[in-house]
Amino acid sequence: MGRVMKLGLGLYRHMLTEDGLRFARQAGATHVVVHLVDYFHRADEMSGRGNQPVGGDGGWGVAGQSCWDMEELRRIKCMIEDAGLVWEAIENFDPMDWHDVLLDGPRKEEQLEHLKVLIERVGEVGVPIIGYNFSIAGVCGRCSGAFARGGAMSVGMDGVNDSPMPRGMAWNMVYDESAGAGVVSSATVDELWKRFQDFLNACLPVAEAAGVRLALHPDDPPMPMMRKQPRLVYQPNLYQRVIDMNASESNQLEFCVGTIAEMPGADVYDAIDRYSQQHRIGYVHLRNVHGQVPNYRETFIDDGDVDVKRVLEILHANKFDGVVIPDHTPLMACDAPWHAGMAYAMGYLKSKLDDMEKTSHAIASKEQGRWALREAVTRDADGGGVVGSVAGDVTGVVVEERKVSDVFIRCALTESQHARIRDALPGCAVHVGAANAVTDTDAQQMLAKSQVAFGQVPCEWLSRAEQLAWVQLDSVGFDPYLGLDRAGLPRTLAITNLQGLFAQPVAETAIAGVMALYRGIDDLVICKESQVWDRSAIRSSLRCLHGTRVLLVGYGSIGQALHEKFSALGCDVVTYARTNPEAQIHTVDALDEALLHAEVVCLSLPQTRETVGLFDGKRLASMKKTSVLVNVGRAGVVDESALIEAMTRRQLAGVVLDVTSQEPLPAAHALWSMSNAILTQHTGGGMATEQDDKVTIFLNNMARYQRGQPLQHVIDLERGY
């Protein structure tokens, strides 16, 4: 049985030598990914050609040194095969070949035709994948330093590079040294996606015919804007937009785990699971990092925020059989720093893949033994013999599989969504209870015989559900279960939530509310309804968010998404969390100090014993009178009576509330009549695909449950999140 995944090594153009290929083979590679672009050509600031390029405002180097003619491609392939390796992919087009495709310049159509020829050549040579990064600014804005373990040199990011690109530059390389003074005009997000669509429309049919897959790398660093230019894929969900744009099997992903891990609020494991299940990953870049943009550091493969073993397990479970390469590594203190760093990463990955291969063999042997046993038993039964039970395991290899016969659903889904769940769980009885009923005897009986529940199950029902082992909430909040009597439960119960699902829409709602107050949109809407032109009075009261001090209280997935968006608007962001080490401050005393200076205070805390009433009258009174309070977390974190009093006394400039203590808010409630209060009625997490996305998360977690893998987004019942 072959390895489920193959181990590869990426080689820069100057490493395409006999020694370079021997090193790849010696380090355990069976496949190589080749960079034909010479990123280092006349890049004076680079400290050695062995390291990955970083580059300053002037970019990496001068483009135009790659060679894609048939003779050269065949020569490279022969070298690779003579070394006992397989040429899996070419990584990146030369900016000289497609700068006007990226910039929508006058040579765009000519260059698209040229790209088609290159793709055809690659297919003719027999290389199955071209990895590429559709980016105007390219990989830019990074820094280097002794960031990794033991002072090893590595790369990272310290803030956003906001300097515009000079003329004659694309993809962080110079393609026209005689372009003259000036900068590249900024594109809009829509313009960038239109350019990308034009590229796919032109090149995918050619790639299909040539047997080549085009695999898109996410933007690195994954910021929405770099060098005044928009970015294409800076959040995991944008990869789905890429897939949905064209159903061709040649439209694939160059899945970079390190870049995904750098994305604020991203769940790297969920993203890997989601896209590997769709079988759209061409090959995988695997590195480790500490932190997220705009501040992160690349680390050794075993020393970062990413659980590499878990990543490989997810890929393995979803039957990914492509190539994994360590794309970057810190440089080690020796005469061959890049080679030593890569050898370390390769050895680490090879050991994990070898273990998986052994396990795969063992599981296959066990399955073969099971089938042999079934056949023997069946033959015995057909011959009139006695069919008995067999104790123990045929091969001695134990596979922890969980059997699910009954599932209980208690959330607001459509019939088609119920049907989707039933179709995904053949042989499993799916019971549906009314979403809001609390005294439904039939529903409680359904729950009592179920091993799994999806939705909101009343606390008092759980103690009587003796077979229940796992509840997948259809929310992030755990508030209804804070008083759960765990001692009364018949067994250990796992409860998971939808962590991360609502991070982006909630963050956008918060930003929209703050912007409405700062730019007078709330008043202008009233003026429009009343047909009153009050331009002068409103204009003189408007404020700019750029440069404002923003305090984020809570640094989970929502807090991190808020950090990304406020930073992109030029705000000075301070982050607080008790337990998340990535936050800047962690104590209540530090929080109280930060409140004195913040103009916007954004709450995204869970409701726990520690956070209930955290923002009481005293803390609200300590805030600046010009400040805006935003609560997109849980209502109980804020003393609502104290908040209303503070608003009445004009101690705050305004509030944006997605959550309130009573929902729906009673008609006589004071918040309705406050002109400086924006109430978003708990719609912050809303999106058209919300219910479908919930079902997807449940089914993904169900697949993990049935395979005996760890569930995602398990709640710590003691902490409540």
XYZ file of C-alpha atoms in Angstrom:
721
model
C 0.000 0.000 0.000
C 1.461 3.434 -0.981
C 1.835 6.438 1.234
C -1.355 8.474 1.577
C 0.629 11.691 1.143
C 3.950 12.245 -0.570
C 6.800 14.264 0.894
C 8.236 16.880 -1.417
C 10.777 19.684 -1.350
C 10.598 23.081 -3.015
C 13.738 24.134 -4.885
C 14.624 27.633 -6.057
C 15.909 27.942 -9.594
C 19.568 28.193 -8.589
C 19.157 24.926 -6.643
C 18.293 22.914 -9.763
C 21.675 21.179 -9.772
C 22.746 17.609 -9.236
C 23.750 18.493 -5.670
C 20.443 20.235 -5.018
C 18.446 17.254 -6.258
C 20.618 14.799 -4.320
C 19.941 16.825 -1.187
C 16.180 16.572 -1.822
C 16.393 12.806 -2.169
C 18.683 12.443 0.864
C 16.260 14.501 2.961
C 13.466 12.027 2.190
C 11.685 13.759 -0.694
C 10.071 11.703 -3.411
C 8.726 14.732 -5.299
C 9.912 18.278 -6.008
C 8.208 21.603 -6.569
C 10.348 23.824 -8.799
C 10.563 27.626 -8.871
C 11.568 28.709 -12.384
C 11.388 32.403 -11.445
C 14.732 33.795 -10.264
C 13.534 35.929 -7.352
C 17.076 36.896 -6.436
C 18.263 38.418 -9.729
C 20.043 41.677 -8.852
C 18.446 41.742 -5.412
C 21.343 43.382 -3.602
C 19.764 43.444 -0.181
C 19.363 39.668 0.030
C 21.694 37.982 2.494
C 22.514 34.892 0.493
C 20.585 33.127 -2.234
C 19.688 30.200 -0.019
C 17.129 32.109 2.029
C 13.574 32.931 0.948
C 13.343 36.456 -0.514
C 12.072 39.265 1.695
C 12.789 42.545 -0.095
C 12.034 46.106 0.927
C 10.039 48.777 -0.895
C 12.097 48.014 -4.001
C 10.816 44.446 -4.160
C 12.669 41.165 -4.451
C 14.609 41.532 -7.667
C 14.312 42.067 -11.418
C 11.899 39.800 -13.285
C 12.368 38.107 -16.631
C 15.042 35.512 -15.916
C 12.878 32.372 -16.049
C 12.915 30.046 -19.044
C 9.901 27.932 -20.009
C 10.922 26.710 -23.462
C 10.426 23.022 -24.207
C 14.113 22.189 -24.383
C 14.772 23.663 -20.933
C 11.703 22.039 -19.383
C 12.689 18.636 -20.744
C 16.262 19.087 -19.506
C 15.043 19.895 -15.986
C 12.682 16.936 -15.995
C 15.464 14.554 -17.007
C 17.665 15.878 -14.188
C 14.870 15.389 -11.674
C 14.057 11.876 -12.822
C 17.746 10.899 -12.955
C 17.894 11.830 -9.265
C 15.043 9.397 -8.534
C 12.459 12.158 -8.002
C 9.098 13.135 -9.497
C 8.457 16.670 -10.772
C 5.128 17.497 -9.115
C 4.690 21.218 -9.747
C 6.084 24.491 -11.029
C 5.524 27.309 -8.588
C 4.743 30.840 -9.814
C 4.649 32.570 -13.157
C 7.336 35.144 -13.869
C 5.941 38.689 -13.444
C 7.496 39.510 -16.835
C 5.044 37.044 -18.382
C 1.831 38.329 -16.782
C 2.262 41.765 -15.181
C -0.476 43.262 -17.334
C -2.809 40.374 -16.464
C -2.409 41.429 -12.830
C -2.472 45.173 -13.534
C -5.089 45.100 -16.330
C -2.534 46.760 -18.584
C -2.390 47.211 -22.368
C -0.620 43.858 -22.977
C -3.169 41.838 -20.996
C -4.628 39.855 -23.917
C -1.195 39.216 -25.393
C 0.086 37.938 -22.048
C -2.964 35.722 -21.503
C -2.230 34.061 -24.838
C 1.390 33.601 -23.757
C 0.300 32.003 -20.467
C -1.810 29.527 -22.445
C 1.283 28.495 -24.390
C 3.264 28.022 -21.162
C 0.487 25.878 -19.672
C 0.399 23.707 -22.793
C 4.172 23.210 -22.600
C 3.976 22.193 -18.950
C 1.302 19.646 -19.798
C 3.323 18.287 -22.700
C 6.339 17.773 -20.426
C 4.122 15.946 -17.928
C 4.179 18.277 -14.916
C 0.672 18.054 -13.393
C 0.427 21.312 -11.404
C 1.286 25.004 -11.735
C 1.069 26.845 -8.426
C 0.490 30.587 -8.671
C -0.358 33.643 -6.586
C -2.761 36.080 -8.237
C -1.589 39.174 -6.411
C -0.790 42.704 -7.525
C 1.619 43.473 -4.686
C 2.772 39.872 -4.162
C 4.594 38.642 -1.077
C 5.679 41.917 0.511
C 5.910 43.787 3.786
C 7.855 41.142 5.685
C 10.940 41.505 7.814
C 13.729 39.173 8.920
C 15.461 38.647 12.239
C 16.514 36.148 14.883
C 12.885 35.258 15.550
C 12.982 31.461 15.833
C 14.100 29.087 18.563
C 17.728 29.513 19.594
C 17.988 32.829 17.771
C 17.607 31.222 14.330
C 17.088 33.701 11.513
C 13.536 33.709 10.208
C 10.977 36.033 8.648
C 7.883 37.685 10.027
C 5.779 40.817 9.910
C 5.786 43.956 12.055
C 2.859 46.055 10.932
C 1.427 46.859 7.512
C 3.489 48.128 4.566
C 1.358 50.997 3.312
C 3.851 52.444 0.798
C 2.496 52.452 -2.763
C 4.106 50.314 -5.458
C 6.417 52.172 -7.829
C 5.681 52.068 -11.530
C 7.250 49.147 -13.315
C 6.585 46.760 -10.409
C 4.119 43.886 -10.108
C 4.045 40.906 -7.786
C 6.846 42.528 -5.736
C 9.318 42.303 -8.621
C 10.524 44.926 -11.111
C 9.471 44.149 -14.664
C 10.303 47.550 -16.207
C 13.396 49.344 -14.908
C 12.763 52.283 -17.240
C 9.186 52.930 -16.110
C 10.072 56.301 -14.584
C 8.786 58.007 -11.466
C 5.311 57.515 -10.098
C 3.251 54.821 -8.417
C 0.833 52.108 -9.517
C -2.789 53.217 -9.222
C -4.802 51.352 -6.613
C -7.287 48.808 -7.890
C -10.642 48.203 -6.261
C -11.568 44.827 -4.794
C -14.135 44.282 -7.556
C -11.553 45.120 -10.217
C -9.124 42.577 -8.757
C -11.724 39.796 -8.764
C -12.727 40.713 -12.327
C -9.085 40.396 -13.435
C -8.873 37.032 -11.710
C -12.072 35.861 -13.407
C -10.620 36.873 -16.785
C -7.498 34.831 -16.012
C -9.527 31.745 -15.067
C -11.798 32.051 -18.095
C -8.813 32.254 -20.428
C -6.502 29.670 -18.866
C -8.614 26.932 -17.279
C -9.910 25.441 -20.560
C -6.317 25.217 -21.806
C -5.192 23.691 -18.494
C -7.962 21.071 -18.666
C -6.976 20.078 -22.187
C -3.295 19.908 -21.187
C -3.948 17.857 -18.034
C -2.589 20.624 -15.805
C -4.099 21.868 -12.550
C -3.754 25.559 -11.656
C -3.393 25.833 -7.864
C -3.895 29.250 -6.232
C -1.767 30.287 -3.233
C -3.473 32.567 -0.677
C -2.139 36.087 -0.191
C 0.992 36.203 1.943
C 0.895 38.087 4.231
C -2.892 37.642 4.379
C -3.973 41.275 4.672
C -6.950 42.831 2.858
C -4.643 45.555 1.520
C -0.888 45.759 0.992
C 0.974 48.607 -0.671
C -2.343 50.336 -1.483
C -3.522 47.266 -3.438
C -6.379 44.877 -2.551
C -5.713 41.189 -1.900
C -7.639 38.224 -3.249
C -7.542 35.463 -0.577
C -6.805 36.808 2.913
C -9.458 34.801 4.776
C -10.184 31.048 4.433
C -13.738 31.556 3.160
C -12.406 33.446 0.123
C -10.911 30.183 -1.120
C -14.512 28.959 -1.459
C -15.289 31.923 -3.679
C -12.369 30.876 -5.884
C -13.690 27.313 -6.148
C -17.241 28.500 -6.816
C -16.088 30.778 -9.656
C -15.275 27.822 -11.886
C -16.196 24.173 -11.376
C -13.281 22.902 -13.461
C -11.195 20.186 -11.786
C -8.194 22.200 -12.948
C -9.231 25.063 -10.647
C -7.416 24.049 -7.474
C -5.707 25.391 -4.376
C -2.067 25.614 -3.415
C -2.972 25.256 0.254
C -0.504 27.135 2.446
C -1.070 26.143 6.079
C 1.255 28.834 7.447
C -0.550 31.608 5.575
C -3.971 30.361 6.716
C -2.668 30.252 10.306
C -1.596 33.897 9.976
C -5.173 34.982 9.153
C -6.910 36.720 12.093
C -9.800 34.667 13.422
C -9.125 31.753 11.068
C -9.570 28.162 12.193
C -6.768 26.483 10.264
C -8.034 22.963 11.013
C -11.561 23.743 9.874
C -10.184 25.252 6.654
C -8.042 22.186 5.944
C -10.982 19.904 6.650
C -13.347 21.934 4.491
C -11.174 22.158 1.398
C -9.585 18.711 1.545
C -13.100 17.213 1.702
C -13.837 18.966 -1.583
C -10.703 17.391 -3.120
C -9.569 20.728 -4.502
C -6.102 20.906 -2.934
C -3.326 20.566 -5.514
C -0.471 20.445 -3.036
C 0.274 21.697 0.463
C 2.762 24.191 1.885
C 3.389 23.338 5.526
C 5.253 25.662 7.864
C 4.640 26.866 11.411
C 4.142 30.366 12.800
C 3.622 32.306 16.020
C 0.978 35.041 15.853
C -1.155 36.470 13.076
C -1.014 39.456 10.762
C -0.006 42.184 11.119
C 2.443 40.731 13.683
C 3.738 37.186 13.308
C 6.947 35.154 13.223
C 7.790 32.042 11.223
C 9.117 29.246 13.420
C 10.512 25.752 13.272
C 8.004 23.149 12.098
C 7.531 21.759 15.644
C 7.464 25.073 17.488
C 4.510 27.234 16.516
C 0.780 27.752 16.855
C -0.067 24.991 14.356
C -0.416 21.375 15.473
C 1.271 19.840 12.437
C 0.320 16.287 13.372
C -3.342 17.308 13.523
C -3.048 18.961 10.100
C -1.673 15.770 8.573
C -4.325 13.661 10.293
C -7.112 15.765 8.772
C -5.578 15.519 5.300
C -5.146 11.776 5.762
C -8.731 11.290 6.975
C -10.020 13.146 3.908
C -7.901 10.988 1.584
C -5.571 13.710 0.358
C -2.863 11.863 -1.562
C -0.906 14.781 -2.985
C 2.425 16.325 -2.073
C 3.285 18.166 1.137
C 6.353 20.416 1.224
C 7.906 22.555 3.973
C 7.758 25.882 2.142
C 9.820 27.971 4.572
C 12.086 27.211 7.513
C 14.324 29.199 9.849
C 18.035 29.189 9.013
C 20.227 27.123 11.333
C 23.642 28.105 12.685
C 26.040 26.207 10.406
C 27.796 26.510 7.063
C 24.626 25.483 5.188
C 21.832 27.258 7.118
C 19.011 26.728 4.591
C 19.887 23.075 4.018
C 20.080 22.357 7.750
C 16.738 24.047 8.410
C 15.066 22.200 5.557
C 16.590 18.871 6.598
C 15.151 19.363 10.087
C 11.682 20.150 8.694
C 11.830 17.262 6.220
C 12.849 14.798 8.917
C 10.016 15.944 11.168
C 7.424 15.611 8.407
C 8.813 12.288 7.197
C 8.506 10.801 10.681
C 4.837 11.838 10.884
C 4.066 10.520 7.412
C 5.887 7.262 8.097
C 3.780 6.768 11.224
C 0.627 7.381 9.200
C 1.706 4.918 6.549
C 2.276 2.234 9.178
C -1.125 2.948 10.689
C -2.743 2.819 7.239
C -1.181 -0.589 6.627
C -2.409 -1.796 9.999
C -5.942 -0.541 9.400
C -5.994 -2.084 5.939
C -4.837 -5.384 7.387
C -7.535 -5.198 9.996
C -10.205 -4.482 7.395
C -8.997 -7.398 5.290
C -9.186 -9.603 8.379
C -12.710 -8.405 9.081
C -13.817 -9.193 5.542
C -12.193 -12.635 5.731
C -14.004 -13.262 8.999
C -17.319 -12.088 7.557
C -16.882 -14.348 4.553
C -16.089 -17.325 6.796
C -19.075 -16.643 9.010
C -21.325 -16.164 5.990
C -20.161 -19.433 4.466
C -20.781 -21.168 7.795
C -24.285 -19.735 7.929
C -25.052 -20.676 4.348
C -23.846 -24.240 5.067
C -26.117 -24.623 8.021
C -23.446 -24.173 10.680
C -23.790 -22.112 13.846
C -22.959 -18.430 13.513
C -21.408 -17.192 16.730
C -19.749 -14.004 17.938
C -16.027 -13.425 17.796
C -14.321 -11.850 20.784
C -11.310 -9.650 20.264
C -9.781 -8.231 17.110
C -8.731 -10.208 14.058
C -5.341 -8.492 13.668
C -4.817 -7.070 17.126
C -5.044 -3.468 15.810
C -7.701 -1.459 17.644
C -9.554 1.235 15.680
C -11.712 3.483 17.839
C -14.814 3.974 15.707
C -17.970 5.463 17.168
C -21.276 4.010 16.046
C -24.233 6.363 15.766
C -27.705 4.945 15.294
C -29.843 7.955 16.296
C -29.394 11.723 15.934
C -31.678 14.346 17.463
C -32.066 17.770 15.790
C -33.512 20.777 17.547
C -32.771 23.862 15.504
C -34.560 25.870 12.838
C -33.703 24.142 9.560
C -35.543 23.787 6.281
C -36.740 20.434 5.027
C -33.980 20.428 2.409
C -31.405 20.943 5.157
C -32.915 18.055 7.136
C -32.731 15.966 3.966
C -29.071 16.913 3.536
C -28.331 15.558 7.011
C -30.263 12.348 6.367
C -28.463 11.827 3.063
C -25.103 12.282 4.789
C -25.972 9.769 7.526
C -27.329 6.646 5.799
C -28.469 3.977 8.231
C -28.875 6.551 10.986
C -32.316 7.564 12.313
C -32.629 11.372 12.298
C -35.247 12.679 14.761
C -36.465 16.282 14.486
C -37.901 18.148 17.467
C -39.565 21.563 17.455
C -36.859 24.215 17.733
C -38.468 26.214 20.553
C -40.611 23.723 22.440
C -39.487 23.158 26.053
C -42.144 20.671 27.183
C -42.166 18.430 24.127
C -42.481 14.900 25.541
C -42.005 13.266 22.136
C -38.819 15.265 21.549
C -37.426 14.217 24.937
C -38.080 10.597 24.062
C -36.285 11.078 20.734
C -33.326 12.608 22.570
C -33.260 9.786 25.116
C -32.363 7.211 22.471
C -29.914 9.424 20.542
C -26.142 9.440 20.830
C -25.775 12.827 19.108
C -27.813 16.042 19.214
C -27.616 19.113 16.978
C -29.089 22.400 18.168
C -30.190 23.807 21.517
C -31.161 21.112 24.008
C -32.673 22.333 27.311
C -30.432 21.616 30.310
C -33.132 19.694 32.129
C -33.432 17.223 29.246
C -29.764 16.232 29.325
C -29.822 14.331 32.611
C -32.431 11.958 31.192
C -30.596 11.356 27.908
C -28.527 8.403 29.033
C -27.136 7.535 25.598
C -26.234 11.095 24.635
C -22.480 11.552 24.155
C -22.193 14.777 22.142
C -24.210 17.950 21.574
C -23.326 20.222 18.643
C -24.776 23.623 19.491
C -26.100 25.737 16.625
C -24.618 28.829 18.264
C -21.400 30.143 19.733
C -22.921 31.185 23.064
C -22.946 28.731 25.957
C -25.045 30.863 28.306
C -27.984 28.425 28.756
C -25.591 25.731 29.994
C -23.626 27.737 32.578
C -25.767 26.228 35.338
C -25.469 22.712 34.000
C -25.273 20.148 36.801
C -22.499 17.971 35.428
C -22.659 15.670 38.420
C -26.204 14.751 37.401
C -25.198 13.690 33.918
C -25.021 9.944 33.334
C -21.605 10.211 31.620
C -19.045 12.649 30.330
C -20.784 14.777 27.733
C -18.980 16.680 24.953
C -20.527 19.969 23.875
C -19.212 21.810 20.821
C -20.165 25.187 19.417
C -19.836 27.118 16.155
C -16.676 28.976 17.089
C -15.401 31.104 14.223
C -18.496 30.853 12.009
C -19.799 34.307 12.887
C -16.465 36.109 13.342
C -16.448 37.961 10.029
C -20.122 39.070 9.860
C -20.123 40.099 13.529
C -16.947 42.124 13.030
C -18.455 43.805 9.979
C -21.598 44.661 11.957
C -19.503 46.219 14.719
C -17.501 48.258 12.214
C -20.693 49.353 10.444
C -22.230 50.526 13.719
C -19.168 52.517 14.752
C -18.855 54.047 11.287
C -22.541 54.986 11.338
C -22.037 56.936 14.575
C -18.716 58.460 13.497
C -19.981 59.507 10.062
C -23.520 60.472 11.063
C -25.254 57.787 9.005
C -27.847 57.199 11.733
C -28.818 60.896 11.712
C -28.794 61.059 7.918
C -31.231 58.152 7.685
C -33.626 60.034 9.974
C -33.190 63.176 7.849
C -34.027 61.197 4.711
C -37.180 59.765 6.282
C -38.216 63.259 7.417
C -37.078 64.893 4.145
C -34.916 67.341 6.114
C -31.679 68.755 4.613
C -29.394 69.381 7.605
C -25.985 69.211 5.925
C -24.173 71.924 7.887
C -25.130 70.734 11.364
C -24.290 67.111 10.630
C -21.072 67.768 8.670
C -19.489 69.739 11.516
C -20.073 66.879 14.004
C -18.500 64.059 11.991
C -15.395 62.180 13.135
C -12.767 60.042 11.395
C -11.956 56.571 12.659
C -8.410 56.638 11.239
C -5.902 57.060 14.078
C -8.486 56.334 16.792
C -7.527 54.215 19.828
C -9.686 51.068 19.824
C -9.810 48.684 22.796
C -10.924 45.133 21.993
C -12.173 43.334 25.096
C -12.098 39.658 24.194
C -9.647 38.137 21.733
C -11.287 35.028 20.368
C -12.210 34.637 16.711
C -14.456 37.735 16.742
C -11.868 39.852 18.538
C -9.198 38.802 16.064
C -11.451 39.598 13.095
C -12.140 43.016 14.648
C -8.397 43.537 15.084
C -7.816 42.912 11.395
C -10.563 45.286 10.266
C -9.840 48.154 12.667
C -6.127 47.907 11.847
C -6.912 48.099 8.137
C -8.764 51.356 8.846
C -5.652 52.822 10.465
C -6.782 52.516 14.084
C -4.461 52.072 17.051
C -5.736 48.750 18.435
C -5.189 47.437 21.981
C -6.349 43.903 22.822
C -7.429 42.411 26.160
C -8.060 38.791 27.103
C -7.558 36.967 30.381
C -6.198 33.733 28.944
C -5.260 34.279 25.284
C -1.492 34.920 25.241
C -1.770 36.686 21.872
C -3.660 39.590 23.477
C -1.593 42.569 24.595
C -3.011 42.958 28.103
C -4.397 40.308 30.453
C -5.239 41.763 33.858
C -8.282 43.711 35.014
C -6.010 46.494 36.237
C -4.504 46.818 32.766
C -8.021 46.792 31.288
C -9.087 49.618 33.570
C -6.044 51.657 32.545
C -6.725 51.057 28.848
C -10.363 52.153 29.250
C -9.213 55.636 30.235
C -7.671 56.227 26.798
C -9.925 54.361 24.361
C -12.279 56.108 21.933
C -13.954 52.850 20.864
C -14.433 49.921 23.260
C -15.583 46.739 21.572
C -16.781 43.782 23.674
C -16.816 40.240 22.286
C -16.579 38.312 25.550
C -18.420 35.096 26.349
C -20.798 35.198 29.311
C -19.165 33.332 32.179
C -19.091 33.630 35.951
C -16.091 35.931 35.588
C -17.545 38.219 32.908
C -21.143 38.759 34.080
C -21.495 42.451 34.949
C -17.845 43.161 34.126
C -18.849 46.504 32.616
C -20.676 47.956 35.593
C -21.452 51.579 36.412
C -17.937 52.263 37.692
C -16.198 51.044 34.536
C -18.666 52.797 32.262
C -18.078 56.034 34.168
C -14.325 55.682 33.691
C -14.626 55.748 29.904
C -14.071 58.918 27.906
C -17.204 60.958 27.242
C -16.329 60.916 23.548
C -16.127 57.125 23.449
C -18.385 54.574 21.776
C -19.183 51.240 23.442
C -19.874 48.238 21.206
C -21.200 44.927 22.523
C -21.271 42.065 20.043
C -20.577 39.422 22.692
C -23.094 38.543 25.393
C -25.590 40.946 26.968
C -24.799 39.937 30.568
C -21.264 41.332 30.323
C -22.749 44.851 30.568
C -24.907 46.121 33.426
C -27.716 47.387 31.197
C -29.297 49.638 33.836
C -25.948 51.307 34.457
C -25.459 51.674 30.700
C -28.814 53.400 30.255
C -27.970 55.768 33.106
C -24.577 56.542 31.559
C -26.200 57.219 28.191
C -28.868 59.415 29.762
C -26.151 61.482 31.467
C -24.157 61.691 28.203
C -21.198 59.889 29.772
C -20.733 58.063 26.448
C -20.960 59.380 22.890
C -22.876 56.349 21.717
C -23.430 52.604 21.852
C -23.737 49.830 19.296
C -25.576 46.857 20.779
C -26.085 43.590 18.988
C -27.261 41.974 22.240
C -29.610 43.176 24.981
C -30.787 41.663 28.256
C -34.272 41.107 26.829
C -34.808 39.911 23.275
C -37.060 41.050 21.701
C -36.622 44.410 23.427
C -39.903 45.551 25.053
C -41.634 48.474 23.338
C -41.239 50.727 26.404
C -37.524 50.020 26.852
C -35.378 53.130 27.225
C -32.888 52.069 24.554
C -35.477 52.525 21.783
C -35.654 56.267 22.367
C -31.917 56.978 22.628
C -30.719 58.769 19.499
C -27.090 57.740 20.014
C -27.850 54.021 20.376
C -27.665 51.706 17.383
C -29.495 48.431 17.990
C -28.694 45.649 15.525
C -31.145 43.178 17.151
C -28.775 40.203 17.417
C -28.358 40.085 13.634
C -24.595 40.561 13.790
C -23.778 36.991 12.808
C -26.390 36.854 10.092
C -25.631 35.899 6.497
C -27.588 34.255 3.729
C -25.654 30.991 4.055
C -25.858 30.837 7.864
C -28.038 27.743 8.261
C -26.277 25.848 5.475
C -22.929 26.674 7.083
C -24.197 25.359 10.424
C -25.164 22.072 8.799
C -21.743 21.854 7.139
C -19.968 22.314 10.473
C -22.194 19.700 12.120
C -21.619 17.144 9.361
C -17.866 17.780 9.346
C -17.760 17.267 13.099
C -20.012 14.210 12.780
C -17.545 12.659 10.329
C -14.772 13.259 12.849
C -16.897 11.765 15.635
C -17.645 8.616 13.661
C -13.982 8.184 12.721
C -12.946 8.495 16.362
C -11.106 11.787 15.782
C -11.128 14.706 18.227
C -14.130 16.984 17.812
C -13.595 20.586 16.808
C -14.633 23.542 18.998
C -15.164 21.572 22.214
C -16.324 23.793 25.077
C -14.566 23.663 28.418
C -17.622 23.145 30.642
C -15.842 24.666 33.629
C -14.850 27.882 31.852
C -17.938 28.098 29.656
C -16.126 28.693 26.355
